[in-house]
Short mmCIF file of C-alpha atoms in Angstrom, two decimals:
data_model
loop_
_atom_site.label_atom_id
_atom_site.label_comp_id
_atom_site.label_asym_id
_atom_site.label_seq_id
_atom_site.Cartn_x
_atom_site.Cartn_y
_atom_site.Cartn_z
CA UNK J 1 -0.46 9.10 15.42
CA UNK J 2 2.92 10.80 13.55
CA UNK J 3 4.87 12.59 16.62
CA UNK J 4 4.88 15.54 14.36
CA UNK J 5 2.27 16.91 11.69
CA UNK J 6 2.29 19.26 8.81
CA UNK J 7 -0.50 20.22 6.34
CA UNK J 8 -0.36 18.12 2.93
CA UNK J 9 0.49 19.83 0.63
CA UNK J 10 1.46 21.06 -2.01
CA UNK J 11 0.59 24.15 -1.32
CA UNK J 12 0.44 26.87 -4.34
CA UNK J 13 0.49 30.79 -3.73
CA UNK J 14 1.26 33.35 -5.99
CA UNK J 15 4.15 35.46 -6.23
CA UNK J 16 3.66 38.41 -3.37
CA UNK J 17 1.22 36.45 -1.53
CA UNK J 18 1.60 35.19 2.25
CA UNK J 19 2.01 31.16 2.43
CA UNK J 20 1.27 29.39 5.59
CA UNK J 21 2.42 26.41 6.88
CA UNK J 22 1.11 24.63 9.46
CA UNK J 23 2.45 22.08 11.80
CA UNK J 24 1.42 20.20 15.49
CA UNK J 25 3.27 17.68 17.60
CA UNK J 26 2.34 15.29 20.41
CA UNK J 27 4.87 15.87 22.95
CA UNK J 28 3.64 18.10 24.87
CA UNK J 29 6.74 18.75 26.88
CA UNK J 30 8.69 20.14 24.10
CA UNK J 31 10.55 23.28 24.15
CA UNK J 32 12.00 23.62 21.26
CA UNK J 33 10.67 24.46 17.51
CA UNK J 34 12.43 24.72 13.99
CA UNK J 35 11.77 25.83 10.50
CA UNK J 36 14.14 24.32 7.55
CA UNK J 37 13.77 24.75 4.04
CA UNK J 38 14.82 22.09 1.86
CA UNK J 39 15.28 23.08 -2.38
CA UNK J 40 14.51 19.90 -4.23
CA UNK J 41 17.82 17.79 -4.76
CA UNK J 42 19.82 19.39 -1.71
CA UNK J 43 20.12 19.06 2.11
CA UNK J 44 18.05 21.22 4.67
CA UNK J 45 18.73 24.84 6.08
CA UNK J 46 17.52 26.10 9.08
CA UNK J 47 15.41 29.48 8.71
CA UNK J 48 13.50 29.97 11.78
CA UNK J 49 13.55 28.49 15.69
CA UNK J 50 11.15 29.30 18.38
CA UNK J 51 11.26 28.49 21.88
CA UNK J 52 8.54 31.03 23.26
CA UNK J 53 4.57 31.26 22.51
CA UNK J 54 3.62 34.06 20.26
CA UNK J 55 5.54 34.80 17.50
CA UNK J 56 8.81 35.59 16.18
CA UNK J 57 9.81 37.97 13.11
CA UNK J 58 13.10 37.50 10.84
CA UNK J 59 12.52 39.57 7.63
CA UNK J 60 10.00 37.98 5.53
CA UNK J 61 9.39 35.73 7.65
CA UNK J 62 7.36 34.75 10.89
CA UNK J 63 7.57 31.64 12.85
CA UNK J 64 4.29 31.52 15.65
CA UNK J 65 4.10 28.97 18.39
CA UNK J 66 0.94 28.02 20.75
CA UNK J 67 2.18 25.35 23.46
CA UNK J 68 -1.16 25.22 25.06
CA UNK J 69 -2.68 23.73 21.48
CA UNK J 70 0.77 21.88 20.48
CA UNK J 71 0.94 24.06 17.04
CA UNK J 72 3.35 25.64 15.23
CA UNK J 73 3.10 27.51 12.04
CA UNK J 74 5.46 29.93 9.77
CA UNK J 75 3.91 32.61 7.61
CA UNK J 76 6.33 33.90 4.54
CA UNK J 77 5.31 37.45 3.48
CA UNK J 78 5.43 38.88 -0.02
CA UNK J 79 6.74 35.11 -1.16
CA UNK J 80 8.63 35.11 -4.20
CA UNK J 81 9.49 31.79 -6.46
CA UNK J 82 12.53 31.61 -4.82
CA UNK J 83 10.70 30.32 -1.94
CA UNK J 84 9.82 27.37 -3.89
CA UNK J 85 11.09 24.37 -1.77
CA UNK J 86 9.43 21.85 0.68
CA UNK J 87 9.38 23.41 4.04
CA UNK J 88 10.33 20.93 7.41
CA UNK J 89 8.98 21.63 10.60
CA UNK J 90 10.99 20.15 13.49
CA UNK J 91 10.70 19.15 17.47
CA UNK J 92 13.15 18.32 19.92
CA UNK J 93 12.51 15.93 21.66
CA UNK J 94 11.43 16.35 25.73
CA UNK J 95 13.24 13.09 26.48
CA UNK J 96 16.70 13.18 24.42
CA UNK J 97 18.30 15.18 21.63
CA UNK J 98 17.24 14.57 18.76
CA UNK J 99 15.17 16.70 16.44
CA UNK J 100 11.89 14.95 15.08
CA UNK J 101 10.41 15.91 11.84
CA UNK J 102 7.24 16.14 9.82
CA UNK J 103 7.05 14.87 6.28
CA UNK J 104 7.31 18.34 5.19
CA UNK J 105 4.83 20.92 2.89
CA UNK J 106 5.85 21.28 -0.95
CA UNK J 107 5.41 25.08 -1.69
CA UNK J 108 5.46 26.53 -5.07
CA UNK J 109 5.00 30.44 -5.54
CA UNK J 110 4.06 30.68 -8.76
CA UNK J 111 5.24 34.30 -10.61
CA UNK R 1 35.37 22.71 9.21
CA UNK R 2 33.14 25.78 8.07
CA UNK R 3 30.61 22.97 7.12
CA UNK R 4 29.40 19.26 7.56
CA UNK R 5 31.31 17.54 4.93
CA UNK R 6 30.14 14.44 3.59
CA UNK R 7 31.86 12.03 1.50
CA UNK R 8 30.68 10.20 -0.90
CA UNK R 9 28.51 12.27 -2.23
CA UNK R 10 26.97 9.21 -4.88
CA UNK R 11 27.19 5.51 -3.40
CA UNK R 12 26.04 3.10 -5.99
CA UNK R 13 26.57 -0.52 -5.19
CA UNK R 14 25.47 -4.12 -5.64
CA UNK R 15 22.87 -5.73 -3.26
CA UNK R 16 25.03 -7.92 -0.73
CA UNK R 17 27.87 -5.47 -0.78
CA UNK R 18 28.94 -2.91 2.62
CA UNK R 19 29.18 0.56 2.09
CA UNK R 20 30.48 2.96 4.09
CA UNK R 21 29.33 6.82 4.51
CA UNK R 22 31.41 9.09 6.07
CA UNK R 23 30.72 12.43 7.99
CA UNK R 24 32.97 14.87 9.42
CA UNK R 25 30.91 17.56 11.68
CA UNK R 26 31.63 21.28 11.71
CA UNK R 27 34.44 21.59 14.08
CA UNK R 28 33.63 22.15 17.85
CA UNK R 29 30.14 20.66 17.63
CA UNK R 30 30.46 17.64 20.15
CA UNK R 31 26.62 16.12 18.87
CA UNK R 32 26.52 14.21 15.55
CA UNK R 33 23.38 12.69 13.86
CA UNK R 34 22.80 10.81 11.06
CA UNK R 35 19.13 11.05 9.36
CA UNK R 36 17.66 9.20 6.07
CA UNK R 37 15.56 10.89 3.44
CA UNK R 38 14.29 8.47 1.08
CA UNK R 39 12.30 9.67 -1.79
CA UNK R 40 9.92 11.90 -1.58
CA UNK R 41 9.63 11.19 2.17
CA UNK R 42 10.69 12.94 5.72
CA UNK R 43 14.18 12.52 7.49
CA UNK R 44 13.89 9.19 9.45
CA UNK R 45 16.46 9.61 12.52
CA UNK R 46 18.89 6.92 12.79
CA UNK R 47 21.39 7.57 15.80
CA UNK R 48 22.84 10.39 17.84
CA UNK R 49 26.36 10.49 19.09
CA UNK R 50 27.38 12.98 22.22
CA UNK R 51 31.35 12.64 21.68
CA UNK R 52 32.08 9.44 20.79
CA UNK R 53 29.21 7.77 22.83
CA UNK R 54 26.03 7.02 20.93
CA UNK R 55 23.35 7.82 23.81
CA UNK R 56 20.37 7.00 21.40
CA UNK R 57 20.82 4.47 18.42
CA UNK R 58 17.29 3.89 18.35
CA UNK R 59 16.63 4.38 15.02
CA UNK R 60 18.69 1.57 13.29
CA UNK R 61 16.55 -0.04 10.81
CA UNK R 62 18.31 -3.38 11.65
CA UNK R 63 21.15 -4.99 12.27
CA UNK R 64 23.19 -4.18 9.01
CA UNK R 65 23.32 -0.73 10.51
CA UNK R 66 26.41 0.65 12.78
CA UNK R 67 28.06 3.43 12.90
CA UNK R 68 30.94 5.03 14.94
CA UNK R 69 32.59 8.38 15.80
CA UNK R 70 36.10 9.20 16.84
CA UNK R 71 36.34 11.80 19.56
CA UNK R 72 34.29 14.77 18.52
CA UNK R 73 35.08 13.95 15.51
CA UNK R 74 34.54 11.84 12.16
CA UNK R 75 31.99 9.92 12.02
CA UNK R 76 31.19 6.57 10.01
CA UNK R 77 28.09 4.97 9.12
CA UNK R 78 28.20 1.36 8.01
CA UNK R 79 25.33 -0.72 6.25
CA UNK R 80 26.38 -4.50 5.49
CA UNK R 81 24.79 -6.69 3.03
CA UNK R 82 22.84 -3.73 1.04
CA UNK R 83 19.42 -4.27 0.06
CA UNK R 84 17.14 -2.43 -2.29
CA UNK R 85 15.11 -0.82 0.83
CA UNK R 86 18.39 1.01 1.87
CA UNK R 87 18.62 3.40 -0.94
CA UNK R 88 17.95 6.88 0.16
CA UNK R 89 20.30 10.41 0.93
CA UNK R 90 21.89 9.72 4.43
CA UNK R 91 22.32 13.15 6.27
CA UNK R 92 24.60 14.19 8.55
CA UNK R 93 24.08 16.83 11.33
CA UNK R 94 25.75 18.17 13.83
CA UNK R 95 25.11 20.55 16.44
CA UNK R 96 26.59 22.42 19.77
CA UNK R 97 25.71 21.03 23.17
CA UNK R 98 22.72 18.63 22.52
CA UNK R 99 20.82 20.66 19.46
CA UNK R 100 18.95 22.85 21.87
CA UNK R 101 19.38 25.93 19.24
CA UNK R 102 19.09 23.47 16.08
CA UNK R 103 21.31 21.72 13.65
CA UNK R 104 23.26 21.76 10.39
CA UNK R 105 23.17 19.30 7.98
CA UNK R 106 25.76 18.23 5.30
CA UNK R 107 25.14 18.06 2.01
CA UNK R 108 24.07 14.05 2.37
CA UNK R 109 25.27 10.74 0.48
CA UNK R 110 22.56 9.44 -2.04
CA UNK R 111 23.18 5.65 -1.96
CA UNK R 112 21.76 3.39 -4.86
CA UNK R 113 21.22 -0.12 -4.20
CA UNK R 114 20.98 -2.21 -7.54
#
């Protein structure tokens, strides 16, 4: 079983829809939640963190987190093309440091 | 630095040949970590360094692998006798205090194996 999950993708939405991504991890003792965005060709950026169940606004978008049923997901509202990138969902670990990743969702929001 | 600088940016070399990546962290961030993307794929940890101590080098592939950091600074990843398999971006993060509140990645090193 992958330590961390997110839904295959891609995923298609069109321009000034909401795209949701969807991610769940095995360690349950985890406190500590991330959102990057990755554009094809460069490095990943950090959009969203979330340490607290329920969810958590920054402009467009939201990041939600249920530590009773080991999910995390991150809505973007009104997405535009430039949105367009494979999105990472991250976990630190309980036991050390390190941040461990899913495989990532493709998005595309198509104009 | 106001980023994570990573040099080279393109690495192609010869199977059998050592390369060496370099990383120099955003300055004041005492964690470093170095990931690998290959194609297509996730980012497959390779080690963490607190300082200049590397408290979890779990993720070396193998042997070929080391890498080092001086201080809080610099830090350099090594991979002897290249093979085919090791082609892939190398990124470099680096973080305050042990990541709690996330990190930032360079920019990354695609290496080429021929």
């Amino acid at each position: 079983q992958k330590e961390v999950e997110q839904n295959s993708g891609p995923l298609s939405v069109p321009e000034g829809a909401i795209a949701s991504l969807n991610c769940t991890y095995s360690d349950r003792g985890s406190q500590s939640f991330f959102w990057y965005r990755q554009y094809s060709g460069k490095s990943p950026e950090l959009i969203m963190s979330i340490y607290s169940n329920g969810d958590k606004e920054d402009g467009r978008f939201t990041a939600q987190l249920n530590k009773a049923s080991q999910y995390v997901s991150l809505l973007i509202r009104d997405s535009q093309p430039s949105d367009s990138a494979t999105y990472l969902c991250a976990v630190r670990e309980t036991s050390g440091s390190r941040l461990t990743f899913g495989e990532g969702t493709q998005l595309t929001v198509n104009p | 630095g106001a980023g994570v600088s990573q040099s080279p940016s393109n690495k192609v070399t010869e199977k059998g040949k050592d390369v060496e990546l370099r990383c120099d962290p955003i300055s004041g961030h005492t964690a470093l970590y170095w990931y690998r993307q290959r194609l297509g794929q996730g980012l497959e940890f390779l080690i963490y360094f607190q300082g200049n101590s590397a408290p979890d080098k779990s993720g070396l592939p193998s042997d070929r692998f080391s890498a080092e950091r001086t201080g809080e600074s610099v830090s350099t990843l090594t991979i002897q006798r290249t093979q085919q398999e090791d082609s892939a971006v190398y990124l470099c993060a680096s973080s305050w205090g042990q990541g709690a509140y996330g990190y930032t990645f360079g920019s990354g090193t695609r290496l080429t194996v021929v």
